[in-house]
Short mmCIF file of N, CA, C and O in Angstrom, two decimals:
data_model
loop_
_atom_site.label_atom_id
_atom_site.label_comp_id
_atom_site.label_asym_id
_atom_site.label_seq_id
_atom_site.Cartn_x
_atom_site.Cartn_y
_atom_site.Cartn_z
N MET A 1 0.83 -1.18 0.00
CA MET A 1 0.01 0.01 0.01
C MET A 1 0.88 1.24 0.01
O MET A 1 1.93 1.25 0.60
N LYS A 2 0.38 2.25 -0.68
CA LYS A 2 1.16 3.45 -0.89
C LYS A 2 0.49 4.64 -0.20
O LYS A 2 -0.70 4.88 -0.40
N GLU A 3 1.26 5.39 0.58
CA GLU A 3 0.77 6.60 1.26
C GLU A 3 1.17 7.81 0.44
O GLU A 3 2.33 7.94 0.04
N ILE A 4 0.22 8.70 0.21
CA ILE A 4 0.44 9.89 -0.61
C ILE A 4 -0.03 11.11 0.14
O ILE A 4 -1.05 11.07 0.84
N PHE A 5 0.69 12.21 -0.04
CA PHE A 5 0.26 13.50 0.49
C PHE A 5 0.37 14.51 -0.63
O PHE A 5 1.36 14.54 -1.37
N GLY A 6 -0.67 15.31 -0.81
CA GLY A 6 -0.57 16.34 -1.84
C GLY A 6 -1.87 17.04 -2.10
O GLY A 6 -2.90 16.80 -1.45
N HIS A 7 -1.82 17.92 -3.09
CA HIS A 7 -2.99 18.73 -3.45
C HIS A 7 -3.37 18.58 -4.93
O HIS A 7 -4.22 19.31 -5.44
N GLU A 8 -2.76 17.60 -5.61
CA GLU A 8 -3.05 17.41 -7.01
C GLU A 8 -4.51 16.99 -7.20
O GLU A 8 -5.13 16.39 -6.33
N GLU A 9 -5.04 17.33 -8.36
CA GLU A 9 -6.46 17.08 -8.65
C GLU A 9 -6.83 15.61 -8.51
O GLU A 9 -7.88 15.28 -7.97
N TRP A 10 -5.96 14.71 -8.95
CA TRP A 10 -6.30 13.28 -8.88
C TRP A 10 -6.36 12.79 -7.44
O TRP A 10 -7.14 11.90 -7.10
N ILE A 11 -5.55 13.39 -6.54
CA ILE A 11 -5.58 13.02 -5.13
C ILE A 11 -6.90 13.48 -4.51
O ILE A 11 -7.56 12.74 -3.78
N ARG A 12 -7.29 14.71 -4.85
CA ARG A 12 -8.59 15.22 -4.37
C ARG A 12 -9.73 14.35 -4.89
O ARG A 12 -10.65 14.00 -4.14
N ALA A 13 -9.67 13.96 -6.15
CA ALA A 13 -10.74 13.11 -6.73
C ALA A 13 -10.81 11.76 -6.06
O ALA A 13 -11.89 11.26 -5.74
N ALA A 14 -9.65 11.14 -5.80
CA ALA A 14 -9.64 9.82 -5.15
C ALA A 14 -10.17 9.94 -3.72
O ALA A 14 -10.92 9.07 -3.25
N SER A 15 -9.82 11.01 -3.02
CA SER A 15 -10.30 11.23 -1.68
C SER A 15 -11.81 11.40 -1.68
O SER A 15 -12.52 10.80 -0.87
N CYS A 16 -12.31 12.21 -2.58
CA CYS A 16 -13.78 12.45 -2.67
C CYS A 16 -14.51 11.17 -3.07
O CYS A 16 -15.61 10.91 -2.56
N TYR A 17 -13.93 10.37 -3.92
CA TYR A 17 -14.53 9.10 -4.30
C TYR A 17 -14.72 8.20 -3.08
O TYR A 17 -15.80 7.65 -2.85
N LEU A 18 -13.67 8.08 -2.28
CA LEU A 18 -13.75 7.25 -1.08
C LEU A 18 -14.73 7.82 -0.07
O LEU A 18 -15.52 7.11 0.52
N ARG A 19 -14.70 9.13 0.10
CA ARG A 19 -15.65 9.76 1.04
C ARG A 19 -17.09 9.56 0.60
O ARG A 19 -17.98 9.35 1.43
N TYR A 20 -17.35 9.61 -0.70
CA TYR A 20 -18.70 9.35 -1.20
C TYR A 20 -19.12 7.92 -0.83
O TYR A 20 -20.23 7.70 -0.35
N ASP A 21 -18.22 6.98 -1.02
CA ASP A 21 -18.52 5.59 -0.71
C ASP A 21 -18.80 5.40 0.77
O ASP A 21 -19.78 4.76 1.16
N VAL A 22 -17.93 5.93 1.63
CA VAL A 22 -18.04 5.72 3.06
C VAL A 22 -19.14 6.58 3.70
O VAL A 22 -20.01 6.06 4.39
N PHE A 23 -19.09 7.88 3.48
CA PHE A 23 -20.01 8.77 4.18
C PHE A 23 -21.40 8.83 3.56
O PHE A 23 -22.40 8.78 4.26
N VAL A 24 -21.47 8.93 2.24
CA VAL A 24 -22.77 9.09 1.58
C VAL A 24 -23.47 7.73 1.41
O VAL A 24 -24.60 7.56 1.86
N LEU A 25 -22.79 6.78 0.80
CA LEU A 25 -23.46 5.49 0.55
C LEU A 25 -23.58 4.63 1.80
O LEU A 25 -24.63 4.08 2.08
N GLU A 26 -22.48 4.49 2.54
CA GLU A 26 -22.50 3.61 3.72
C GLU A 26 -23.21 4.24 4.92
O GLU A 26 -24.08 3.61 5.54
N GLN A 27 -22.85 5.48 5.27
CA GLN A 27 -23.39 6.11 6.46
C GLN A 27 -24.64 6.94 6.18
O GLN A 27 -25.24 7.48 7.11
N LYS A 28 -25.00 7.09 4.94
CA LYS A 28 -26.22 7.80 4.54
C LYS A 28 -26.22 9.29 4.88
O LYS A 28 -27.26 9.89 5.13
N ILE A 29 -25.02 9.89 4.88
CA ILE A 29 -24.91 11.34 5.08
C ILE A 29 -25.25 11.98 3.72
O ILE A 29 -24.70 11.58 2.70
N PRO A 30 -26.11 12.96 3.69
CA PRO A 30 -26.45 13.60 2.41
C PRO A 30 -25.21 14.17 1.73
O PRO A 30 -24.35 14.78 2.38
N ALA A 31 -25.10 13.95 0.44
CA ALA A 31 -23.92 14.40 -0.32
C ALA A 31 -23.69 15.90 -0.17
O ALA A 31 -22.55 16.34 -0.08
N GLU A 32 -24.76 16.67 -0.11
CA GLU A 32 -24.61 18.12 -0.01
C GLU A 32 -24.02 18.53 1.35
O GLU A 32 -23.51 19.62 1.48
N MET A 33 -24.10 17.65 2.32
CA MET A 33 -23.46 17.94 3.63
C MET A 33 -22.01 17.46 3.65
O MET A 33 -21.15 18.12 4.21
N GLU A 34 -21.76 16.32 3.05
CA GLU A 34 -20.40 15.76 3.02
C GLU A 34 -19.46 16.67 2.23
O GLU A 34 -18.35 16.94 2.62
N PHE A 35 -19.91 17.14 1.10
CA PHE A 35 -19.08 17.97 0.24
C PHE A 35 -19.41 19.43 0.52
O PHE A 35 -20.34 20.00 -0.01
N ASP A 36 -18.63 19.99 1.45
CA ASP A 36 -18.95 21.24 2.13
C ASP A 36 -18.32 22.48 1.51
O ASP A 36 -18.28 23.54 2.14
N GLY A 37 -17.77 22.37 0.33
CA GLY A 37 -17.17 23.54 -0.31
C GLY A 37 -15.71 23.78 0.04
O GLY A 37 -15.10 24.75 -0.44
N LYS A 38 -15.12 22.92 0.85
CA LYS A 38 -13.71 23.08 1.23
C LYS A 38 -12.76 22.25 0.38
O LYS A 38 -11.56 22.34 0.55
N ASP A 39 -13.29 21.46 -0.52
CA ASP A 39 -12.45 20.62 -1.40
C ASP A 39 -12.07 21.39 -2.66
O ASP A 39 -12.40 21.01 -3.77
N LEU A 40 -11.37 22.46 -2.45
CA LEU A 40 -10.99 23.35 -3.54
C LEU A 40 -9.60 23.03 -4.07
O LEU A 40 -8.79 22.40 -3.35
N PRO A 41 -9.28 23.48 -5.28
CA PRO A 41 -7.90 23.31 -5.76
C PRO A 41 -6.92 23.86 -4.74
O PRO A 41 -7.14 24.93 -4.15
N GLY A 42 -5.87 23.12 -4.49
CA GLY A 42 -4.84 23.51 -3.53
C GLY A 42 -5.05 22.89 -2.15
O GLY A 42 -4.13 22.88 -1.35
N GLN A 43 -6.25 22.37 -1.88
CA GLN A 43 -6.49 21.70 -0.60
C GLN A 43 -5.65 20.44 -0.54
O GLN A 43 -5.57 19.68 -1.48
N GLU A 44 -5.01 20.20 0.61
CA GLU A 44 -4.13 19.04 0.75
C GLU A 44 -4.85 17.87 1.41
O GLU A 44 -5.72 18.04 2.25
N TYR A 45 -4.42 16.66 0.99
CA TYR A 45 -4.99 15.41 1.47
C TYR A 45 -3.91 14.38 1.75
O TYR A 45 -2.88 14.38 1.08
N PHE A 46 -4.19 13.52 2.69
CA PHE A 46 -3.45 12.27 2.84
C PHE A 46 -4.32 11.18 2.24
O PHE A 46 -5.54 11.20 2.40
N LEU A 47 -3.68 10.24 1.56
CA LEU A 47 -4.41 9.18 0.89
C LEU A 47 -3.58 7.91 0.94
O LEU A 47 -2.36 7.96 0.74
N ILE A 48 -4.24 6.79 1.20
CA ILE A 48 -3.56 5.50 1.08
C ILE A 48 -4.25 4.75 -0.05
O ILE A 48 -5.49 4.65 -0.09
N LEU A 49 -3.42 4.24 -0.97
CA LEU A 49 -3.89 3.48 -2.12
C LEU A 49 -3.44 2.02 -1.98
O LEU A 49 -2.32 1.75 -1.60
N ASP A 50 -4.34 1.11 -2.31
CA ASP A 50 -4.00 -0.30 -2.46
C ASP A 50 -4.09 -0.56 -3.97
O ASP A 50 -5.19 -0.59 -4.51
N GLN A 51 -2.94 -0.70 -4.60
CA GLN A 51 -2.85 -0.66 -6.05
C GLN A 51 -3.30 0.74 -6.44
O GLN A 51 -2.72 1.70 -6.00
N ASN A 52 -4.37 0.89 -7.20
CA ASN A 52 -4.90 2.22 -7.53
C ASN A 52 -6.20 2.53 -6.82
O ASN A 52 -6.88 3.51 -7.15
N LYS A 53 -6.57 1.72 -5.85
CA LYS A 53 -7.82 1.90 -5.13
C LYS A 53 -7.62 2.72 -3.86
O LYS A 53 -6.82 2.34 -3.00
N PRO A 54 -8.35 3.84 -3.72
CA PRO A 54 -8.24 4.61 -2.49
C PRO A 54 -8.89 3.85 -1.34
O PRO A 54 -10.04 3.41 -1.45
N VAL A 55 -8.14 3.68 -0.24
CA VAL A 55 -8.67 2.88 0.87
C VAL A 55 -8.69 3.67 2.20
O VAL A 55 -9.34 3.23 3.16
N ALA A 56 -8.00 4.80 2.28
CA ALA A 56 -8.04 5.64 3.48
C ALA A 56 -7.68 7.06 3.06
O ALA A 56 -6.82 7.25 2.18
N THR A 57 -8.31 8.02 3.70
CA THR A 57 -8.04 9.42 3.36
C THR A 57 -8.36 10.34 4.53
O THR A 57 -9.13 9.98 5.41
N LEU A 58 -7.76 11.49 4.50
CA LEU A 58 -8.16 12.60 5.37
C LEU A 58 -7.79 13.91 4.71
O LEU A 58 -6.82 14.00 3.97
N ARG A 59 -8.61 14.90 4.96
CA ARG A 59 -8.36 16.25 4.45
C ARG A 59 -7.53 16.97 5.49
O ARG A 59 -7.88 17.04 6.66
N TYR A 60 -6.38 17.48 5.07
CA TYR A 60 -5.40 18.12 5.97
C TYR A 60 -5.54 19.63 5.82
O TYR A 60 -5.27 20.20 4.76
N GLN A 61 -5.98 20.26 6.88
CA GLN A 61 -6.09 21.73 6.83
C GLN A 61 -5.77 22.33 8.19
O GLN A 61 -5.78 21.63 9.21
N LYS A 62 -5.48 23.60 8.17
CA LYS A 62 -5.16 24.26 9.43
C LYS A 62 -6.42 24.90 10.00
O LYS A 62 -7.28 25.40 9.27
N LYS A 63 -6.53 24.84 11.31
CA LYS A 63 -7.61 25.51 12.03
C LYS A 63 -7.21 26.94 12.32
O LYS A 63 -8.00 27.86 12.17
N ASN A 64 -5.94 27.13 12.73
CA ASN A 64 -5.37 28.45 12.97
C ASN A 64 -3.86 28.31 12.84
O ASN A 64 -3.36 27.26 12.41
N THR A 65 -3.10 29.30 13.26
CA THR A 65 -1.65 29.28 13.04
C THR A 65 -0.94 28.25 13.91
O THR A 65 0.23 27.92 13.64
N GLU A 66 -1.59 27.72 14.95
CA GLU A 66 -0.96 26.73 15.83
C GLU A 66 -1.58 25.35 15.77
O GLU A 66 -1.02 24.40 16.32
N CYS A 67 -2.72 25.22 15.12
CA CYS A 67 -3.51 23.99 15.20
C CYS A 67 -3.96 23.49 13.83
O CYS A 67 -4.48 24.27 13.04
N ILE A 68 -3.75 22.21 13.59
CA ILE A 68 -4.30 21.59 12.39
C ILE A 68 -5.69 21.05 12.72
O ILE A 68 -6.02 20.83 13.89
N GLN A 69 -6.47 20.79 11.66
CA GLN A 69 -7.78 20.19 11.84
C GLN A 69 -7.99 19.13 10.77
O GLN A 69 -8.51 19.38 9.70
N PRO A 70 -7.56 17.88 11.08
CA PRO A 70 -7.83 16.81 10.14
C PRO A 70 -9.33 16.59 10.01
O PRO A 70 -10.04 16.57 11.01
N GLU A 71 -9.82 16.49 8.78
CA GLU A 71 -11.25 16.34 8.55
C GLU A 71 -11.52 15.28 7.48
O GLU A 71 -10.62 14.87 6.76
N ARG A 72 -12.78 14.90 7.42
CA ARG A 72 -13.28 13.98 6.40
C ARG A 72 -12.36 12.75 6.33
O ARG A 72 -11.93 12.28 5.29
N PHE A 73 -12.10 12.21 7.50
CA PHE A 73 -11.18 11.08 7.71
C PHE A 73 -11.99 9.79 7.63
O PHE A 73 -12.95 9.61 8.35
N CYS A 74 -11.59 8.89 6.72
CA CYS A 74 -12.31 7.62 6.61
C CYS A 74 -11.42 6.52 6.05
O CYS A 74 -10.42 6.79 5.39
N VAL A 75 -11.82 5.30 6.35
CA VAL A 75 -11.15 4.09 5.84
C VAL A 75 -12.24 3.22 5.19
O VAL A 75 -13.33 3.05 5.76
N ALA A 76 -11.92 2.69 4.02
CA ALA A 76 -12.88 1.81 3.33
C ALA A 76 -13.26 0.63 4.22
O ALA A 76 -12.44 0.09 4.95
N LYS A 77 -14.51 0.23 4.14
CA LYS A 77 -15.06 -0.81 5.02
C LYS A 77 -14.21 -2.09 5.04
O LYS A 77 -13.92 -2.62 6.11
N ASP A 78 -13.79 -2.55 3.89
CA ASP A 78 -13.01 -3.81 3.79
C ASP A 78 -11.58 -3.66 4.33
O ASP A 78 -10.85 -4.66 4.42
N TYR A 79 -11.16 -2.45 4.65
CA TYR A 79 -9.78 -2.20 5.11
C TYR A 79 -9.69 -1.78 6.57
O TYR A 79 -8.61 -1.52 7.06
N ARG A 80 -10.80 -1.72 7.25
CA ARG A 80 -10.80 -1.32 8.65
C ARG A 80 -10.20 -2.42 9.53
O ARG A 80 -10.24 -3.60 9.18
N GLY A 81 -9.59 -1.98 10.63
CA GLY A 81 -8.99 -2.94 11.56
C GLY A 81 -7.57 -3.35 11.17
O GLY A 81 -7.01 -4.26 11.76
N ARG A 82 -6.98 -2.69 10.19
CA ARG A 82 -5.63 -3.01 9.74
C ARG A 82 -4.60 -1.94 10.12
O ARG A 82 -3.47 -1.99 9.66
N GLY A 83 -5.02 -0.97 10.90
CA GLY A 83 -4.10 0.06 11.33
C GLY A 83 -3.93 1.21 10.36
O GLY A 83 -3.07 2.08 10.56
N LEU A 84 -4.73 1.26 9.29
CA LEU A 84 -4.57 2.32 8.30
C LEU A 84 -5.00 3.68 8.84
O LEU A 84 -4.37 4.70 8.52
N GLY A 85 -6.03 3.69 9.67
CA GLY A 85 -6.45 4.96 10.26
C GLY A 85 -5.39 5.55 11.14
O GLY A 85 -5.07 6.73 11.07
N ARG A 86 -4.81 4.71 11.99
CA ARG A 86 -3.71 5.16 12.86
C ARG A 86 -2.55 5.65 12.04
O ARG A 86 -1.96 6.71 12.31
N ARG A 87 -2.22 4.91 10.99
CA ARG A 87 -1.09 5.28 10.11
C ARG A 87 -1.33 6.64 9.47
O ARG A 87 -0.43 7.49 9.45
N LEU A 88 -2.52 6.86 8.99
CA LEU A 88 -2.83 8.13 8.32
C LEU A 88 -2.85 9.29 9.29
O LEU A 88 -2.29 10.35 9.00
N LEU A 89 -3.46 9.11 10.46
CA LEU A 89 -3.49 10.16 11.46
C LEU A 89 -2.09 10.50 11.96
O LEU A 89 -1.73 11.67 12.11
N ASN A 90 -1.26 9.48 12.17
CA ASN A 90 0.14 9.72 12.56
C ASN A 90 0.89 10.52 11.51
O ASN A 90 1.68 11.41 11.83
N ALA A 91 0.66 10.20 10.25
CA ALA A 91 1.33 10.93 9.16
C ALA A 91 0.90 12.40 9.15
O ALA A 91 1.72 13.29 8.97
N ALA A 92 -0.40 12.64 9.37
CA ALA A 92 -0.89 14.03 9.39
C ALA A 92 -0.29 14.78 10.56
O ALA A 92 0.09 15.96 10.43
N GLU A 93 -0.22 14.14 11.72
CA GLU A 93 0.36 14.80 12.90
C GLU A 93 1.85 15.08 12.71
O GLU A 93 2.34 16.13 13.10
N LYS A 94 2.55 14.13 12.11
CA LYS A 94 3.97 14.34 11.83
C LYS A 94 4.17 15.52 10.89
O LYS A 94 5.05 16.37 11.12
N LYS A 95 3.37 15.58 9.84
CA LYS A 95 3.44 16.68 8.88
C LYS A 95 3.14 18.01 9.58
O LYS A 95 3.79 19.03 9.34
N ALA A 96 2.16 17.99 10.49
CA ALA A 96 1.81 19.19 11.22
C ALA A 96 2.98 19.71 12.05
O ALA A 96 3.27 20.91 12.07
N VAL A 97 3.65 18.81 12.76
CA VAL A 97 4.81 19.22 13.57
C VAL A 97 5.91 19.78 12.66
O VAL A 97 6.51 20.82 12.97
N GLU A 98 6.15 19.13 11.52
CA GLU A 98 7.14 19.62 10.56
C GLU A 98 6.78 21.03 10.05
O GLU A 98 7.66 21.83 9.78
N ASN A 99 5.47 21.30 9.98
CA ASN A 99 5.01 22.62 9.51
C ASN A 99 4.85 23.64 10.62
O ASN A 99 4.32 24.71 10.40
N GLY A 100 5.27 23.28 11.86
CA GLY A 100 5.27 24.22 12.95
C GLY A 100 3.99 24.28 13.78
O GLY A 100 3.83 25.17 14.62
N PHE A 101 3.08 23.34 13.59
CA PHE A 101 1.84 23.31 14.38
C PHE A 101 2.11 22.59 15.70
O PHE A 101 2.90 21.66 15.77
N SER A 102 1.40 23.00 16.76
CA SER A 102 1.61 22.41 18.07
C SER A 102 0.43 21.61 18.59
O SER A 102 0.54 20.97 19.63
N SER A 103 -0.69 21.66 17.90
CA SER A 103 -1.86 20.92 18.37
C SER A 103 -2.75 20.50 17.18
O SER A 103 -2.58 20.97 16.07
N SER A 104 -3.66 19.59 17.51
CA SER A 104 -4.62 19.10 16.53
C SER A 104 -6.00 19.10 17.13
O SER A 104 -6.17 18.75 18.31
N TYR A 105 -6.98 19.54 16.36
CA TYR A 105 -8.38 19.53 16.78
C TYR A 105 -9.17 18.81 15.72
O TYR A 105 -8.95 19.06 14.52
N LEU A 106 -10.08 17.96 16.12
CA LEU A 106 -10.93 17.30 15.14
C LEU A 106 -12.32 17.10 15.70
O LEU A 106 -12.55 17.16 16.91
N VAL A 107 -13.25 16.89 14.80
CA VAL A 107 -14.62 16.58 15.14
C VAL A 107 -14.77 15.08 14.92
O VAL A 107 -14.60 14.60 13.81
N ALA A 108 -15.09 14.37 16.01
CA ALA A 108 -15.18 12.91 15.94
C ALA A 108 -16.62 12.44 16.05
O ALA A 108 -17.37 12.93 16.90
N GLU A 109 -17.00 11.53 15.16
CA GLU A 109 -18.27 10.85 15.35
C GLU A 109 -18.18 10.08 16.67
O GLU A 109 -17.12 9.55 17.00
N MET A 110 -19.25 10.03 17.40
CA MET A 110 -19.23 9.38 18.72
C MET A 110 -18.74 7.93 18.63
O MET A 110 -18.06 7.46 19.52
N THR A 111 -19.06 7.25 17.54
CA THR A 111 -18.62 5.86 17.39
C THR A 111 -17.11 5.75 17.24
O THR A 111 -16.54 4.68 17.47
N ALA A 112 -16.44 6.84 16.85
CA ALA A 112 -14.99 6.83 16.65
C ALA A 112 -14.21 7.35 17.85
O ALA A 112 -12.98 7.30 17.85
N VAL A 113 -14.89 7.80 18.89
CA VAL A 113 -14.20 8.38 20.05
C VAL A 113 -13.20 7.40 20.66
O VAL A 113 -12.06 7.82 20.96
N PRO A 114 -13.51 6.11 20.87
CA PRO A 114 -12.50 5.19 21.43
C PRO A 114 -11.21 5.14 20.58
O PRO A 114 -10.12 5.08 21.14
N PHE A 115 -11.35 5.18 19.26
CA PHE A 115 -10.16 5.19 18.37
C PHE A 115 -9.32 6.42 18.66
O PHE A 115 -8.10 6.33 18.84
N TYR A 116 -9.94 7.58 18.73
CA TYR A 116 -9.19 8.83 18.94
C TYR A 116 -8.58 8.90 20.33
O TYR A 116 -7.46 9.41 20.49
N ILE A 117 -9.26 8.36 21.32
CA ILE A 117 -8.68 8.31 22.67
C ILE A 117 -7.39 7.49 22.65
O ILE A 117 -6.38 7.87 23.24
N LYS A 118 -7.39 6.37 21.94
CA LYS A 118 -6.19 5.53 21.82
C LYS A 118 -5.05 6.29 21.13
O LYS A 118 -3.88 5.97 21.33
N GLN A 119 -5.41 7.27 20.32
CA GLN A 119 -4.40 8.05 19.61
C GLN A 119 -3.96 9.28 20.40
O GLN A 119 -3.20 10.11 19.91
N GLY A 120 -4.46 9.42 21.64
CA GLY A 120 -4.04 10.52 22.50
C GLY A 120 -4.93 11.75 22.51
O GLY A 120 -4.58 12.77 23.11
N TYR A 121 -6.07 11.69 21.85
CA TYR A 121 -7.00 12.82 21.83
C TYR A 121 -7.88 12.81 23.07
O TYR A 121 -8.16 11.76 23.64
N GLN A 122 -8.32 14.02 23.46
CA GLN A 122 -9.22 14.17 24.60
C GLN A 122 -10.41 15.00 24.17
O GLN A 122 -10.27 15.95 23.36
N SER A 123 -11.57 14.69 24.73
CA SER A 123 -12.78 15.46 24.44
C SER A 123 -12.61 16.89 24.93
O SER A 123 -12.04 17.12 25.99
N CYS A 124 -13.10 17.85 24.15
CA CYS A 124 -13.00 19.25 24.53
C CYS A 124 -14.30 20.01 24.29
O CYS A 124 -14.30 21.24 24.29
N SER A 125 -15.38 19.29 24.07
CA SER A 125 -16.67 19.95 23.86
C SER A 125 -17.81 19.03 24.32
O SER A 125 -17.57 17.85 24.59
N GLU A 126 -18.95 19.58 24.36
CA GLU A 126 -20.15 18.78 24.58
C GLU A 126 -20.52 18.15 23.23
O GLU A 126 -20.17 18.67 22.18
N PRO A 127 -21.23 17.03 23.26
CA PRO A 127 -21.69 16.42 21.98
C PRO A 127 -22.58 17.38 21.21
O PRO A 127 -23.29 18.22 21.79
N PHE A 128 -22.49 17.31 19.89
CA PHE A 128 -23.29 18.15 19.00
C PHE A 128 -23.56 17.38 17.71
O PHE A 128 -22.92 16.37 17.42
N ILE A 129 -24.49 17.88 16.94
CA ILE A 129 -24.84 17.24 15.65
C ILE A 129 -24.08 17.97 14.54
O ILE A 129 -24.15 19.20 14.45
N GLU A 130 -23.38 17.20 13.72
CA GLU A 130 -22.75 17.73 12.50
C GLU A 130 -23.07 16.79 11.37
O GLU A 130 -22.88 15.58 11.48
N ASP A 131 -23.57 17.34 10.29
CA ASP A 131 -23.95 16.55 9.11
C ASP A 131 -24.87 15.39 9.50
O ASP A 131 -24.74 14.26 9.02
N GLU A 132 -25.81 15.67 10.40
CA GLU A 132 -26.82 14.72 10.86
C GLU A 132 -26.24 13.56 11.68
O GLU A 132 -26.87 12.51 11.82
N VAL A 133 -25.01 13.72 12.22
CA VAL A 133 -24.33 12.69 12.99
C VAL A 133 -23.94 13.28 14.36
O VAL A 133 -23.43 14.41 14.41
N LEU A 134 -24.11 12.49 15.43
CA LEU A 134 -23.70 12.95 16.75
C LEU A 134 -22.16 12.91 16.85
O LEU A 134 -21.55 11.88 16.58
N CYS A 135 -21.59 14.04 17.20
CA CYS A 135 -20.12 14.21 17.20
C CYS A 135 -19.68 14.90 18.49
O CYS A 135 -20.50 15.37 19.28
N ILE A 136 -18.38 14.96 18.66
CA ILE A 136 -17.77 15.68 19.77
C ILE A 136 -16.42 16.25 19.29
O ILE A 136 -15.74 15.65 18.46
N GLY A 137 -16.04 17.42 19.81
CA GLY A 137 -14.75 17.99 19.52
C GLY A 137 -13.68 17.32 20.35
O GLY A 137 -13.91 17.01 21.54
N MET A 138 -12.53 17.05 19.75
CA MET A 138 -11.41 16.40 20.44
C MET A 138 -10.13 17.12 20.07
O MET A 138 -9.99 17.64 18.95
N GLU A 139 -9.20 17.14 21.02
CA GLU A 139 -7.93 17.82 20.77
C GLU A 139 -6.75 17.02 21.29
O GLU A 139 -6.92 16.16 22.16
N LYS A 140 -5.56 17.38 20.79
CA LYS A 140 -4.34 16.69 21.19
C LYS A 140 -3.17 17.66 21.03
O LYS A 140 -3.06 18.36 20.01
N ALA A 141 -2.30 17.70 22.04
CA ALA A 141 -1.06 18.45 21.91
C ALA A 141 -0.09 17.62 21.09
O ALA A 141 0.04 16.41 21.34
N LEU A 142 0.56 18.22 20.13
CA LEU A 142 1.47 17.50 19.26
C LEU A 142 2.92 17.60 19.69
O LEU A 142 3.75 16.78 19.29
N ILE A 143 3.26 18.62 20.47
CA ILE A 143 4.63 18.76 20.96
C ILE A 143 4.65 19.10 22.43
O ILE A 143 3.67 19.42 23.00
#
């Protein structure tokens, strides 16, 4: 499997393809909510490919000058439980530290909270609804 980071159009397309499969088709999130207008040219993504098939992705963006905000993070159903999510999140955090960021904030679906806790994240908000899904804000110091 190959890990890729970049902003090229084909990376964005592969990421959106996987997100459509996981969030829209599998989780039944309306497409107009999943595709929120932030997937613009120049937006950076992490992507894992198995051959040419996108199997894990996250949108890498900054929240502010000190904090990144990994978003739209998903792993294809047949690839879950193989450590790809951890691998991708670690890569994003490493890139953030290299870019001078000191923390990470993300919005976690409640079902994913145990995963994020294992990765060192802590809850920092009350539960709320985002894209018709119950979520919570989580944060982690990176340095």
